[in-house]
Amino acid sequence: MIGDILVGLVALIHCYIVYLEMVLWDTPRGRKAFGLTPEFASASKVLAANQGLYNGFLAAGLFWGFYLGAGGFQIKMFFLLCVAIAGLYGAATVGRKILFVQTVPAVLAILALWLGL
């Protein structure tokens, strides 16, 4: 049960990231979340929307695995690993904050599922 709660949490975090990247990117709230200047946010809006779409696929995969329950274990693990790896890359190339927002929750969910919690 704890594992499924964490999977749901990671999926919801990614839904929020989708919203930030696809809708709020060039608004004051989006710029604050990502530390962007108005000029950079405006110039990179299309790229951010594309990135948001990919995060949406991660969320969709997690919801799919969640929907399947115990039968979705491998699907949940695959998408959680994708989230964790993407978070590691983001933390290394963009900022350490991504490690705590994306990677840590995914790794906790992986551990909880693996341990059958």
Tab-separated table of C-alpha atoms in Angstrom:
chain	number	residue	atom	x	y	z
A	1	MET	CA	0.000	0.000	0.000
A	2	ILE	CA	2.814	2.434	0.834
A	3	GLY	CA	4.385	1.678	-2.540
A	4	ASP	CA	1.173	2.479	-4.382
A	5	ILE	CA	0.742	5.703	-2.417
A	6	LEU	CA	4.261	6.723	-3.409
A	7	VAL	CA	3.634	5.753	-7.045
A	8	GLY	CA	0.529	7.948	-6.990
A	9	LEU	CA	2.510	10.779	-5.436
A	10	VAL	CA	5.223	10.575	-8.113
A	11	ALA	CA	2.525	10.543	-10.815
A	12	LEU	CA	0.848	13.611	-9.291
A	13	ILE	CA	4.181	15.430	-9.026
A	14	HIS	CA	4.656	14.811	-12.741
A	15	CYS	CA	1.157	16.057	-13.515
A	16	TYR	CA	2.065	19.278	-11.740
A	17	ILE	CA	5.351	19.476	-13.661
A	18	VAL	CA	3.367	19.048	-16.894
A	19	TYR	CA	1.121	21.943	-15.861
A	20	LEU	CA	4.115	24.119	-14.985
A	21	GLU	CA	5.930	23.375	-18.234
A	22	MET	CA	2.999	23.410	-20.645
A	23	VAL	CA	0.746	26.096	-19.160
A	24	LEU	CA	2.594	28.229	-16.623
A	25	TRP	CA	6.100	28.328	-18.127
A	26	ASP	CA	6.107	32.037	-19.044
A	27	THR	CA	3.896	33.243	-16.200
A	28	PRO	CA	5.288	34.685	-12.970
A	29	ARG	CA	4.556	31.418	-11.155
A	30	GLY	CA	6.288	29.301	-13.799
A	31	ARG	CA	9.269	31.630	-14.038
A	32	LYS	CA	9.648	31.533	-10.257
A	33	ALA	CA	9.440	27.722	-10.133
A	34	PHE	CA	12.230	27.361	-12.676
A	35	GLY	CA	14.196	30.554	-11.949
A	36	LEU	CA	13.672	32.027	-15.422
A	37	THR	CA	13.869	35.524	-16.811
A	38	PRO	CA	10.820	36.699	-18.777
A	39	GLU	CA	12.913	36.773	-21.957
A	40	PHE	CA	14.226	33.234	-21.567
A	41	ALA	CA	10.774	31.902	-20.625
A	42	SER	CA	9.262	33.468	-23.724
A	43	ALA	CA	12.013	32.194	-26.010
A	44	SER	CA	11.905	28.637	-24.624
A	45	LYS	CA	8.144	28.205	-24.224
A	46	VAL	CA	7.784	25.695	-27.079
A	47	LEU	CA	10.727	23.628	-25.815
A	48	ALA	CA	9.245	23.598	-22.312
A	49	ALA	CA	5.888	22.414	-23.652
A	50	ASN	CA	7.655	19.553	-25.422
A	51	GLN	CA	9.454	18.655	-22.196
A	52	GLY	CA	6.123	18.829	-20.373
A	53	LEU	CA	4.645	16.350	-22.802
A	54	TYR	CA	7.389	13.850	-21.968
A	55	ASN	CA	6.695	14.304	-18.266
A	56	GLY	CA	3.047	13.644	-19.077
A	57	PHE	CA	3.991	10.304	-20.594
A	58	LEU	CA	5.844	9.397	-17.399
A	59	ALA	CA	2.771	10.277	-15.334
A	60	ALA	CA	0.506	8.316	-17.692
A	61	GLY	CA	2.729	5.247	-17.408
A	62	LEU	CA	2.671	5.448	-13.617
A	63	PHE	CA	-1.121	5.812	-13.564
A	64	TRP	CA	-1.384	2.835	-15.933
A	65	GLY	CA	0.730	0.677	-13.634
A	66	PHE	CA	-1.223	1.948	-10.626
A	67	TYR	CA	-4.500	1.078	-12.362
A	68	LEU	CA	-3.304	-2.492	-12.973
A	69	GLY	CA	-2.596	-2.976	-9.261
A	70	ALA	CA	-0.315	-5.899	-8.423
A	71	GLY	CA	-0.302	-6.883	-12.104
A	72	GLY	CA	1.300	-3.544	-12.951
A	73	PHE	CA	4.418	-4.054	-10.824
A	74	GLN	CA	6.816	-4.193	-13.789
A	75	ILE	CA	5.186	-1.211	-15.471
A	76	LYS	CA	5.398	0.844	-12.288
A	77	MET	CA	9.036	-0.145	-11.824
A	78	PHE	CA	9.916	0.722	-15.430
A	79	PHE	CA	8.365	4.191	-15.270
A	80	LEU	CA	9.778	4.869	-11.800
A	81	LEU	CA	13.237	3.966	-13.098
A	82	CYS	CA	12.697	6.331	-16.034
A	83	VAL	CA	11.703	9.098	-13.605
A	84	ALA	CA	14.716	8.417	-11.367
A	85	ILE	CA	17.165	8.415	-14.280
A	86	ALA	CA	15.655	11.567	-15.772
A	87	GLY	CA	15.886	13.186	-12.345
A	88	LEU	CA	19.546	12.238	-11.982
A	89	TYR	CA	20.292	13.702	-15.398
A	90	GLY	CA	18.336	16.853	-14.597
A	91	ALA	CA	20.086	17.249	-11.255
A	92	ALA	CA	23.472	16.898	-12.948
A	93	THR	CA	22.736	19.246	-15.840
A	94	VAL	CA	20.149	21.742	-14.576
A	95	GLY	CA	20.052	21.900	-10.787
A	96	ARG	CA	20.214	19.906	-7.590
A	97	LYS	CA	16.577	20.745	-6.748
A	98	ILE	CA	15.463	18.192	-9.357
A	99	LEU	CA	17.142	15.451	-7.354
A	100	PHE	CA	14.818	16.109	-4.415
A	101	VAL	CA	11.652	16.827	-6.398
A	102	GLN	CA	11.909	13.979	-8.886
A	103	THR	CA	14.563	11.376	-8.052
A	104	VAL	CA	14.129	10.935	-4.305
A	105	PRO	CA	10.344	10.283	-4.468
A	106	ALA	CA	10.855	7.835	-7.353
A	107	VAL	CA	13.601	5.942	-5.519
A	108	LEU	CA	11.465	5.761	-2.360
A	109	ALA	CA	8.591	4.363	-4.428
A	110	ILE	CA	10.918	1.818	-6.062
A	111	LEU	CA	12.173	0.668	-2.672
A	112	ALA	CA	8.670	0.455	-1.215
A	113	LEU	CA	7.403	-1.601	-4.163
A	114	TRP	CA	10.481	-3.824	-4.159
A	115	LEU	CA	10.069	-4.499	-0.441
A	116	GLY	CA	6.345	-5.142	-0.847
A	117	LEU	CA	5.326	-2.269	1.417
